[in-house]
């Protein structure tokens, strides 16, 4: 029965878009990071991303991480500024122990911009956290 299904709340996991310098290409890039603020490893993490609006939709992007260690972060993808006009959704699923967790993070249209940057202590870079 539906009422018997327990859906645990995700805490201690954040998604950020970071504006940073790329030493290889000598450019300023926007990159997406997943941050694990928990004291336990997260396993079998799958992240599905897509940008959308009322009239446009971007391709689906999937990323798998076998393990995201406790109190760490990982770069997920480069995000193109053209996508900032869209809502950008990141659906994250992972195992913590034997429990499956799921959370959707959203960057609403036009919220990713240089004026919104702030220091994200966990990764020591300037970025924007998802709502």
C-alpha positions as a printed NumPy array, in Angstrom:
array([[  0.   ,   0.   ,   0.   ],
       [  1.12 ,   3.53 ,  -0.737],
       [  0.725,   4.564,   2.884],
       [  3.246,   1.906,   3.931],
       [  6.064,   3.215,   1.718],
       [  8.657,   5.146,   3.707],
       [ 10.502,   7.769,   1.676],
       [ 13.455,   9.02 ,   3.708],
       [ 14.33 ,  12.71 ,   3.569],
       [ 17.705,  13.614,   2.082],
       [ 19.872,  15.805,   4.306],
       [ 23.533,  16.688,   4.108],
       [ 23.764,  16.449,   0.309],
       [ 23.917,  19.617,  -1.801],
       [ 24.2  ,  20.541,  -5.458],
       [ 26.13 ,  23.643,  -6.563],
       [ 27.002,  25.454,  -9.768],
       [ 30.496,  26.919,  -9.457],
       [ 32.218,  29.58 , -11.547],
       [ 35.899,  28.698, -11.773],
       [ 39.002,  29.131, -13.858],
       [ 40.015,  26.251, -16.15 ],
       [ 43.829,  26.017, -16.18 ],
       [ 43.893,  23.737, -19.222],
       [ 41.814,  25.889, -21.577],
       [ 42.499,  29.253, -19.871],
       [ 38.766,  30.005, -19.605],
       [ 36.246,  30.759, -16.875],
       [ 33.776,  27.871, -16.755],
       [ 30.563,  26.992, -14.945],
       [ 30.683,  23.498, -13.411],
       [ 28.159,  21.475, -11.426],
       [ 29.278,  19.812,  -8.181],
       [ 27.611,  17.353,  -5.8  ],
       [ 28.602,  17.813,  -2.14 ],
       [ 28.396,  15.101,   0.534],
       [ 28.339,  16.753,   3.973],
       [ 27.523,  13.443,   5.681],
       [ 29.935,  11.407,   7.803],
       [ 29.173,   8.309,   5.71 ],
       [ 29.962,   7.299,   2.129],
       [ 27.203,   7.455,  -0.472],
       [ 27.168,   4.614,  -2.983],
       [ 25.784,   3.883,  -6.44 ],
       [ 24.886,   7.535,  -7.038],
       [ 23.035,   8.338, -10.255],
       [ 22.415,  11.929, -11.354],
       [ 20.014,  12.719, -14.206],
       [ 19.972,  16.315, -15.442],
       [ 17.795,  18.223, -17.863],
       [ 17.027,  21.832, -18.684],
       [ 13.476,  22.845, -19.56 ],
       [ 11.05 ,  25.732, -20.03 ],
       [  7.522,  26.047, -21.407],
       [  8.829,  25.922, -24.972],
       [ 12.269,  24.256, -24.82 ],
       [ 13.823,  21.128, -23.423],
       [ 17.465,  20.032, -23.391],
       [ 18.921,  16.566, -23.77 ],
       [ 19.034,  14.271, -20.765],
       [ 22.445,  13.822, -19.187],
       [ 23.244,  10.926, -16.868],
       [ 26.212,  10.574, -14.536],
       [ 27.072,   7.653, -12.246],
       [ 29.393,   7.729,  -9.254],
       [ 30.233,   4.397,  -7.642],
       [ 31.093,   6.123,  -4.377],
       [ 31.055,   9.663,  -2.991],
       [ 33.167,   9.502,   0.182],
       [ 32.063,  11.092,   3.439],
       [ 32.627,  14.853,   3.649],
       [ 33.723,  15.188,   0.023],
       [ 32.533,  16.55 ,  -3.313],
       [ 32.714,  15.639,  -6.993],
       [ 32.53 ,  17.628, -10.22 ],
       [ 29.58 ,  16.342, -12.242],
       [ 29.517,  18.318, -15.479],
       [ 30.318,  21.511, -17.317],
       [ 27.161,  23.564, -17.832],
       [ 26.867,  25.97 , -20.755],
       [ 25.618,  29.533, -20.031],
       [ 22.956,  29.104, -22.747],
       [ 21.186,  26.71 , -20.357],
       [ 20.838,  29.36 , -17.625],
       [ 17.686,  30.645, -19.401],
       [ 16.065,  27.296, -18.579],
       [ 15.074,  25.606, -15.346],
       [ 17.833,  23.067, -14.648],
       [ 16.732,  19.94 , -12.79 ],
       [ 19.111,  17.443, -11.165],
       [ 17.522,  14.195,  -9.966],
       [ 19.87 ,  12.4  ,  -7.583],
       [ 19.494,   8.851,  -6.249],
       [ 21.958,   7.002,  -4.048],
       [ 22.349,   4.383,  -1.372],
       [ 23.327,   5.221,   2.181],
       [ 23.854,   1.833,   3.763],
       [ 20.972,  -0.327,   2.555],
       [ 18.55 ,   2.578,   2.133],
       [ 17.79 ,   4.192,  -1.227],
       [ 17.442,   7.986,  -1.213],
       [ 16.152,  10.343,  -3.909],
       [ 16.055,  14.109,  -4.182],
       [ 15.464,  16.6  ,  -6.98 ],
       [ 17.52 ,  19.804,  -6.975],
       [ 16.439,  22.776,  -9.073],
       [ 18.188,  25.847, -10.401],
       [ 15.352,  28.071, -11.579],
       [ 15.694,  29.987, -14.838],
       [ 18.025,  33.001, -14.743],
       [ 19.238,  32.308, -11.175],
       [ 22.693,  31.13 , -12.251],
       [ 24.64 ,  34.367, -12.72 ],
       [ 27.793,  36.021, -11.454],
       [ 25.797,  38.356,  -9.204],
       [ 24.484,  35.356,  -7.229],
       [ 27.862,  33.815,  -6.427],
       [ 28.864,  33.234,  -2.811],
       [ 31.644,  31.264,  -1.147],
       [ 30.79 ,  27.591,  -0.673],
       [ 32.957,  26.531,   2.263],
       [ 32.894,  22.786,   1.536],
       [ 34.602,  23.187,  -1.831],
       [ 36.305,  26.534,  -1.191],
       [ 34.968,  28.036,  -4.411],
       [ 32.386,  30.636,  -5.358],
       [ 29.086,  29.27 ,  -6.573],
       [ 25.323,  28.99 ,  -6.24 ],
       [ 23.535,  26.275,  -4.256],
       [ 20.391,  24.639,  -5.639],
       [ 17.049,  25.131,  -3.97 ]])
